[in-house]
GROMACS .gro file of N, CA, C and O in nm:
model
  376
    1UNK      N    1   0.083  -0.119   0.000
    1UNK     CA    2   0.000   0.000   0.000
    1UNK      C    3   0.087   0.125   0.000
    1UNK      O    4   0.191   0.129   0.063
    2UNK      N    5   0.045   0.224  -0.068
    2UNK     CA    6   0.111   0.354  -0.074
    2UNK      C    7   0.103   0.422   0.062
    2UNK      O    8   0.000   0.419   0.129
    3UNK      N    9   0.213   0.485   0.104
    3UNK     CA   10   0.214   0.562   0.229
    3UNK      C   11   0.260   0.704   0.199
    3UNK      O   12   0.317   0.732   0.094
    4UNK      N   13   0.233   0.793   0.292
    4UNK     CA   14   0.275   0.932   0.283
    4UNK      C   15   0.344   0.968   0.413
    4UNK      O   16   0.288   0.945   0.521
    5UNK      N   17   0.463   1.026   0.404
    5UNK     CA   18   0.534   1.066   0.526
    5UNK      C   19   0.462   1.183   0.591
    5UNK      O   20   0.383   1.254   0.527
    6UNK      N   21   0.489   1.204   0.718
    6UNK     CA   22   0.427   1.314   0.792
    6UNK      C   23   0.462   1.449   0.730
    6UNK      O   24   0.377   1.537   0.716
    7UNK      N   25   0.588   1.466   0.689
    7UNK     CA   26   0.631   1.592   0.626
    7UNK      C   27   0.554   1.617   0.497
    7UNK      O   28   0.507   1.728   0.471
    8UNK      N   29   0.541   1.514   0.414
    8UNK     CA   30   0.467   1.528   0.288
    8UNK      C   31   0.321   1.558   0.317
    8UNK      O   32   0.260   1.644   0.252
    9UNK      N   33   0.263   1.492   0.415
    9UNK     CA   34   0.123   1.511   0.450
    9UNK      C   35   0.097   1.656   0.492
    9UNK      O   36  -0.001   1.718   0.449
   10UNK      N   37   0.184   1.712   0.574
   10UNK     CA   38   0.169   1.851   0.618
   10UNK      C   39   0.175   1.946   0.499
   10UNK      O   40   0.097   2.041   0.491
   11UNK      N   41   0.268   1.923   0.407
   11UNK     CA   42   0.280   2.008   0.289
   11UNK      C   43   0.159   1.993   0.196
   11UNK      O   44   0.112   2.090   0.138
   12UNK      N   45   0.109   1.870   0.181
   12UNK     CA   46  -0.011   1.847   0.100
   12UNK      C   47  -0.129   1.924   0.157
   12UNK      O   48  -0.205   1.987   0.083
   13UNK      N   49  -0.147   1.918   0.288
   13UNK     CA   50  -0.260   1.986   0.352
   13UNK      C   51  -0.255   2.136   0.325
   13UNK      O   52  -0.357   2.199   0.299
   14UNK      N   53  -0.137   2.194   0.330
   14UNK     CA   54  -0.121   2.337   0.303
   14UNK      C   55  -0.156   2.367   0.157
   14UNK      O   56  -0.228   2.462   0.128
   15UNK      N   57  -0.107   2.287   0.065
   15UNK     CA   58  -0.134   2.308  -0.078
   15UNK      C   59  -0.283   2.295  -0.107
   15UNK      O   60  -0.341   2.376  -0.179
   16UNK      N   61  -0.347   2.193  -0.050
   16UNK     CA   62  -0.490   2.172  -0.073
   16UNK      C   63  -0.573   2.285  -0.013
   16UNK      O   64  -0.674   2.325  -0.070
   17UNK      N   65  -0.531   2.338   0.102
   17UNK     CA   66  -0.603   2.450   0.164
   17UNK      C   67  -0.594   2.575   0.076
   17UNK      O   68  -0.688   2.655   0.071
   18UNK      N   69  -0.482   2.591   0.007
   18UNK     CA   70  -0.462   2.707  -0.081
   18UNK      C   71  -0.528   2.688  -0.218
   18UNK      O   72  -0.534   2.783  -0.296
   19UNK      N   73  -0.574   2.568  -0.248
   19UNK     CA   74  -0.633   2.536  -0.379
   19UNK      C   75  -0.765   2.461  -0.361
   19UNK      O   76  -0.774   2.342  -0.391
   20UNK      N   77  -0.870   2.530  -0.312
   20UNK     CA   78  -0.998   2.461  -0.290
   20UNK      C   79  -1.053   2.403  -0.420
   20UNK      O   80  -1.036   2.460  -0.527
   21UNK      N   81  -1.113   2.287  -0.407
   21UNK     CA   82  -1.171   2.219  -0.524
   21UNK      C   83  -1.071   2.136  -0.601
   21UNK      O   84  -1.107   2.069  -0.696
   22UNK      N   85  -0.947   2.140  -0.558
   22UNK     CA   86  -0.843   2.061  -0.626
   22UNK      C   87  -0.815   1.933  -0.548
   22UNK      O   88  -0.846   1.921  -0.430
   23UNK      N   89  -0.756   1.839  -0.617
   23UNK     CA   90  -0.724   1.709  -0.560
   23UNK      C   91  -0.584   1.670  -0.605
   23UNK      O   92  -0.534   1.717  -0.707
   24UNK      N   93  -0.521   1.583  -0.529
   24UNK     CA   94  -0.391   1.529  -0.569
   24UNK      C   95  -0.413   1.400  -0.644
   24UNK      O   96  -0.489   1.314  -0.602
   25UNK      N   97  -0.345   1.388  -0.756
   25UNK     CA   98  -0.360   1.270  -0.841
   25UNK      C   99  -0.224   1.205  -0.862
   25UNK      O  100  -0.126   1.271  -0.894
   26UNK      N  101  -0.218   1.073  -0.844
   26UNK     CA  102  -0.098   0.995  -0.874
   26UNK      C  103  -0.112   0.949  -1.019
   26UNK      O  104  -0.214   0.892  -1.058
   27UNK      N  105  -0.011   0.977  -1.101
   27UNK     CA  106  -0.018   0.949  -1.245
   27UNK      C  107   0.109   0.878  -1.293
   27UNK      O  108   0.213   0.882  -1.229
   28UNK      N  109   0.098   0.814  -1.410
   28UNK     CA  110   0.215   0.764  -1.480
   28UNK      C  111   0.285   0.883  -1.544
   28UNK      O  112   0.223   0.962  -1.613
   29UNK      N  113   0.416   0.894  -1.525
   29UNK     CA  114   0.493   0.998  -1.593
   29UNK      C  115   0.564   0.942  -1.715
   29UNK      O  116   0.610   1.016  -1.800
   30UNK      N  117   0.575   0.812  -1.721
   30UNK     CA  118   0.642   0.748  -1.833
   30UNK      C  119   0.683   0.608  -1.796
   30UNK      O  120   0.664   0.563  -1.683
   31UNK      N  121   0.739   0.537  -1.893
   31UNK     CA  122   0.786   0.401  -1.870
   31UNK      C  123   0.931   0.393  -1.914
   31UNK      O  124   0.970   0.450  -2.015
   32UNK      N  125   1.009   0.322  -1.836
   32UNK     CA  126   1.149   0.303  -1.869
   32UNK      C  127   1.189   0.159  -1.848
   32UNK      O  128   1.104   0.071  -1.830
   33UNK      N  129   1.318   0.135  -1.846
   33UNK     CA  130   1.368  -0.002  -1.826
   33UNK      C  131   1.323  -0.060  -1.693
   33UNK      O  132   1.301  -0.179  -1.681
   34UNK      N  133   1.309   0.023  -1.593
   34UNK     CA  134   1.270  -0.024  -1.461
   34UNK      C  135   1.120  -0.028  -1.440
   34UNK      O  136   1.073  -0.051  -1.329
   35UNK      N  137   1.043  -0.001  -1.544
   35UNK     CA  138   0.898   0.000  -1.531
   35UNK      C  139   0.845   0.141  -1.530
   35UNK      O  140   0.913   0.235  -1.573
   36UNK      N  141   0.724   0.161  -1.478
   36UNK     CA  142   0.663   0.293  -1.482
   36UNK      C  143   0.726   0.390  -1.383
   36UNK      O  144   0.775   0.349  -1.278
   37UNK      N  145   0.721   0.515  -1.417
   37UNK     CA  146   0.762   0.623  -1.328
   37UNK      C  147   0.636   0.695  -1.284
   37UNK      O  148   0.552   0.731  -1.368
   38UNK      N  149   0.619   0.713  -1.154
   38UNK     CA  150   0.499   0.776  -1.101
   38UNK      C  151   0.524   0.921  -1.065
   38UNK      O  152   0.634   0.958  -1.027
   39UNK      N  153   0.421   1.003  -1.077
   39UNK     CA  154   0.431   1.144  -1.041
   39UNK      C  155   0.301   1.191  -0.978
   39UNK      O  156   0.204   1.117  -0.967
   40UNK      N  157   0.300   1.317  -0.936
   40UNK     CA  158   0.184   1.378  -0.871
   40UNK      C  159   0.144   1.503  -0.947
   40UNK      O  160   0.229   1.579  -0.992
   41UNK      N  161   0.014   1.526  -0.960
   41UNK     CA  162  -0.038   1.649  -1.017
   41UNK      C  163  -0.151   1.701  -0.929
   41UNK      O  164  -0.220   1.624  -0.862
   42UNK      N  165  -0.168   1.831  -0.930
   42UNK     CA  166  -0.280   1.896  -0.862
   42UNK      C  167  -0.386   1.920  -0.967
   42UNK      O  168  -0.360   1.987  -1.067
   43UNK      N  169  -0.503   1.863  -0.949
   43UNK     CA  170  -0.603   1.862  -1.055
   43UNK      C  171  -0.743   1.862  -0.992
   43UNK      O  172  -0.759   1.833  -0.874
   44UNK      N  173  -0.843   1.889  -1.074
   44UNK     CA  174  -0.981   1.877  -1.029
   44UNK      C  175  -1.023   1.731  -1.032
   44UNK      O  176  -0.989   1.658  -1.124
   45UNK      N  177  -1.097   1.691  -0.931
   45UNK     CA  178  -1.147   1.555  -0.923
   45UNK      C  179  -1.263   1.539  -1.019
   45UNK      O  180  -1.354   1.621  -1.021
   46UNK      N  181  -1.258   1.434  -1.099
   46UNK     CA  182  -1.367   1.406  -1.192
   46UNK      C  183  -1.478   1.334  -1.117
   46UNK      O  184  -1.452   1.260  -1.023
   47UNK      N  185  -1.602   1.354  -1.160
   47UNK     CA  186  -1.717   1.298  -1.088
   47UNK      C  187  -1.710   1.147  -1.071
   47UNK      O  188  -1.749   1.094  -0.969
   48UNK      N  189  -1.660   1.077  -1.174
   48UNK     CA  190  -1.661   0.931  -1.169
   48UNK      C  191  -1.541   0.873  -1.094
   48UNK      O  192  -1.533   0.753  -1.074
   49UNK      N  193  -1.448   0.959  -1.052
   49UNK     CA  194  -1.328   0.910  -0.987
   49UNK      C  195  -1.351   0.883  -0.839
   49UNK      O  196  -1.429   0.951  -0.773
   50UNK      N  197  -1.278   0.787  -0.791
   50UNK     CA  198  -1.277   0.760  -0.649
   50UNK      C  199  -1.143   0.803  -0.594
   50UNK      O  200  -1.045   0.814  -0.666
   51UNK      N  201  -1.139   0.827  -0.464
   51UNK     CA  202  -1.013   0.863  -0.401
   51UNK      C  203  -0.976   0.757  -0.299
   51UNK      O  204  -1.061   0.682  -0.250
   52UNK      N  205  -0.849   0.752  -0.268
   52UNK     CA  206  -0.796   0.663  -0.166
   52UNK      C  207  -0.741   0.751  -0.056
   52UNK      O  208  -0.661   0.841  -0.082
   53UNK      N  209  -0.784   0.729   0.068
   53UNK     CA  210  -0.734   0.808   0.180
   53UNK      C  211  -0.606   0.744   0.233
   53UNK      O  212  -0.603   0.626   0.266
   54UNK      N  213  -0.500   0.822   0.235
   54UNK     CA  214  -0.370   0.776   0.284
   54UNK      C  215  -0.318   0.881   0.382
   54UNK      O  216  -0.295   0.996   0.344
   55UNK      N  217  -0.302   0.843   0.507
   55UNK     CA  218  -0.250   0.933   0.611
   55UNK      C  219  -0.324   1.068   0.614
   55UNK      O  220  -0.262   1.173   0.626
   56UNK      N  221  -0.454   1.064   0.600
   56UNK     CA  222  -0.534   1.185   0.608
   56UNK      C  223  -0.542   1.265   0.479
   56UNK      O  224  -0.603   1.371   0.477
   57UNK      N  225  -0.483   1.217   0.372
   57UNK     CA  226  -0.485   1.286   0.243
   57UNK      C  227  -0.563   1.200   0.143
   57UNK      O  228  -0.537   1.081   0.130
   58UNK      N  229  -0.657   1.261   0.072
   58UNK     CA  230  -0.731   1.191  -0.032
   58UNK      C  231  -0.654   1.202  -0.163
   58UNK      O  232  -0.626   1.312  -0.210
   59UNK      N  233  -0.618   1.089  -0.221
   59UNK     CA  234  -0.547   1.083  -0.347
   59UNK      C  235  -0.635   1.021  -0.453
   59UNK      O  236  -0.698   0.918  -0.429
   60UNK      N  237  -0.638   1.082  -0.571
   60UNK     CA  238  -0.706   1.022  -0.686
   60UNK      C  239  -0.603   0.932  -0.754
   60UNK      O  240  -0.496   0.978  -0.792
   61UNK      N  241  -0.635   0.805  -0.762
   61UNK     CA  242  -0.544   0.709  -0.826
   61UNK      C  243  -0.627   0.624  -0.921
   61UNK      O  244  -0.718   0.552  -0.878
   62UNK      N  245  -0.596   0.630  -1.049
   62UNK     CA  246  -0.669   0.551  -1.148
   62UNK      C  247  -0.647   0.403  -1.120
   62UNK      O  248  -0.542   0.362  -1.070
   63UNK      N  249  -0.747   0.324  -1.154
   63UNK     CA  250  -0.741   0.179  -1.129
   63UNK      C  251  -0.618   0.114  -1.191
   63UNK      O  252  -0.557   0.025  -1.133
   64UNK      N  253  -0.577   0.159  -1.312
   64UNK     CA  254  -0.461   0.100  -1.377
   64UNK      C  255  -0.329   0.144  -1.313
   64UNK      O  256  -0.228   0.079  -1.332
   65UNK      N  257  -0.329   0.252  -1.236
   65UNK     CA  258  -0.208   0.301  -1.169
   65UNK      C  259  -0.193   0.235  -1.032
   65UNK      O  260  -0.081   0.211  -0.985
   66UNK      N  261  -0.303   0.206  -0.966
   66UNK     CA  262  -0.304   0.156  -0.829
   66UNK      C  263  -0.208   0.040  -0.802
   66UNK      O  264  -0.133   0.043  -0.704
   67UNK      N  265  -0.201  -0.063  -0.886
   67UNK     CA  266  -0.110  -0.174  -0.856
   67UNK      C  267   0.038  -0.132  -0.850
   67UNK      O  268   0.116  -0.193  -0.779
   68UNK      N  269   0.074  -0.027  -0.921
   68UNK     CA  270   0.213   0.017  -0.925
   68UNK      C  271   0.252   0.101  -0.804
   68UNK      O  272   0.369   0.134  -0.786
   69UNK      N  273   0.155   0.136  -0.720
   69UNK     CA  274   0.184   0.215  -0.601
   69UNK      C  275   0.219   0.128  -0.481
   69UNK      O  276   0.262   0.179  -0.378
   70UNK      N  277   0.203  -0.003  -0.494
   70UNK     CA  278   0.231  -0.094  -0.383
   70UNK      C  279   0.380  -0.085  -0.346
   70UNK      O  280   0.467  -0.097  -0.431
   71UNK      N  281   0.405  -0.061  -0.220
   71UNK     CA  282   0.541  -0.053  -0.171
   71UNK      C  283   0.606   0.083  -0.193
   71UNK      O  284   0.726   0.099  -0.172
   72UNK      N  285   0.527   0.183  -0.233
   72UNK     CA  286   0.580   0.318  -0.255
   72UNK      C  287   0.545   0.408  -0.137
   72UNK      O  288   0.447   0.386  -0.067
   73UNK      N  289   0.625   0.512  -0.120
   73UNK     CA  290   0.589   0.616  -0.025
   73UNK      C  291   0.611   0.751  -0.092
   73UNK      O  292   0.697   0.767  -0.178
   74UNK      N  293   0.527   0.845  -0.054
   74UNK     CA  294   0.540   0.982  -0.101
   74UNK      C  295   0.609   1.060   0.010
   74UNK      O  296   0.564   1.058   0.125
   75UNK      N  297   0.717   1.126  -0.025
   75UNK     CA  298   0.795   1.202   0.072
   75UNK      C  299   0.812   1.344   0.021
   75UNK      O  300   0.799   1.371  -0.098
   76UNK      N  301   0.842   1.435   0.113
   76UNK     CA  302   0.875   1.571   0.076
   76UNK      C  303   1.023   1.588   0.108
   76UNK      O  304   1.066   1.570   0.221
   77UNK      N  305   1.099   1.622   0.005
   77UNK     CA  306   1.244   1.629   0.018
   77UNK      C  307   1.289   1.774   0.000
   77UNK      O  308   1.245   1.842  -0.093
   78UNK      N  309   1.374   1.820   0.088
   78UNK     CA  310   1.431   1.953   0.079
   78UNK      C  311   1.581   1.942   0.102
   78UNK      O  312   1.625   1.895   0.207
   79UNK      N  313   1.659   1.980   0.000
   79UNK     CA  314   1.804   1.976   0.013
   79UNK      C  315   1.867   2.085  -0.073
   79UNK      O  316   1.797   2.171  -0.126
   80UNK      N  317   1.997   2.082  -0.090
   80UNK     CA  318   2.068   2.186  -0.165
   80UNK      C  319   2.025   2.191  -0.311
   80UNK      O  320   2.043   2.293  -0.379
   81UNK      N  321   1.968   2.085  -0.363
   81UNK     CA  322   1.925   2.079  -0.503
   81UNK      C  323   1.783   2.131  -0.524
   81UNK      O  324   1.738   2.144  -0.637
   82UNK      N  325   1.711   2.156  -0.415
   82UNK     CA  326   1.575   2.206  -0.426
   82UNK      C  327   1.483   2.134  -0.329
   82UNK      O  328   1.528   2.064  -0.238
   83UNK      N  329   1.355   2.150  -0.352
   83UNK     CA  330   1.257   2.085  -0.266
   83UNK      C  331   1.138   2.042  -0.349
   83UNK      O  332   1.110   2.097  -0.454
   84UNK      N  333   1.070   1.940  -0.300
   84UNK     CA  334   0.952   1.892  -0.368
   84UNK      C  335   0.914   1.753  -0.323
   84UNK      O  336   0.978   1.693  -0.237
   85UNK      N  337   0.807   1.702  -0.383
   85UNK     CA  338   0.756   1.571  -0.350
   85UNK      C  339   0.824   1.466  -0.437
   85UNK      O  340   0.858   1.491  -0.552
   86UNK      N  341   0.841   1.348  -0.381
   86UNK     CA  342   0.900   1.237  -0.455
   86UNK      C  343   0.827   1.109  -0.417
   86UNK      O  344   0.789   1.090  -0.301
   87UNK      N  345   0.805   1.025  -0.516
   87UNK     CA  346   0.750   0.891  -0.491
   87UNK      C  347   0.866   0.795  -0.498
   87UNK      O  348   0.932   0.782  -0.600
   88UNK      N  349   0.894   0.731  -0.386
   88UNK     CA  350   1.014   0.647  -0.374
   88UNK      C  351   0.977   0.509  -0.319
   88UNK      O  352   0.875   0.493  -0.254
   89UNK      N  353   1.063   0.409  -0.345
   89UNK     CA  354   1.038   0.276  -0.290
   89UNK      C  355   1.048   0.275  -0.137
   89UNK      O  356   1.131   0.346  -0.082
   90UNK      N  357   0.965   0.196  -0.077
   90UNK     CA  358   0.972   0.178   0.067
   90UNK      C  359   0.991   0.028   0.094
   90UNK      O  360   0.909  -0.052   0.051
   91UNK      N  361   1.100  -0.006   0.158
   91UNK     CA  362   1.128  -0.146   0.190
   91UNK      C  363   1.132  -0.234   0.066
   91UNK      O  364   1.074  -0.342   0.061
   92UNK      N  365   1.195  -0.187  -0.040
   92UNK     CA  366   1.215  -0.268  -0.160
   92UNK      C  367   1.096  -0.275  -0.254
   92UNK      O  368   1.099  -0.349  -0.352
   93UNK      N  369   0.990  -0.200  -0.228
   93UNK     CA  370   0.873  -0.204  -0.315
   93UNK      C  371   0.882  -0.103  -0.428
   93UNK      O  372   0.988  -0.056  -0.462
   94UNK      N  373   0.766  -0.074  -0.484
   94UNK     CA  374   0.750   0.029  -0.586
   94UNK      C  375   0.818  -0.013  -0.714
   94UNK      O  376   0.887   0.042  -0.782
   0.00000   0.00000   0.00000
């Protein structure tokens, strides 16, 4: 199952509060030798979509994307190279 770190969750809550009516969506960014690459977008929730609640955050995840989120975690990283969200393997998954 996909997890979200506490730091990422706090940042998501701030972003969602500043963007009413928007939702976070986990999407395919592309495919490579290692399989699919996942990313996040801020988007409007479509009527037919369902969300998955993870650590207090509702994420829109398409049915075809959901299996690829197993063993992943969403983290918020801040270092000398910049800051932002990253979807990374947790305990060898993803």
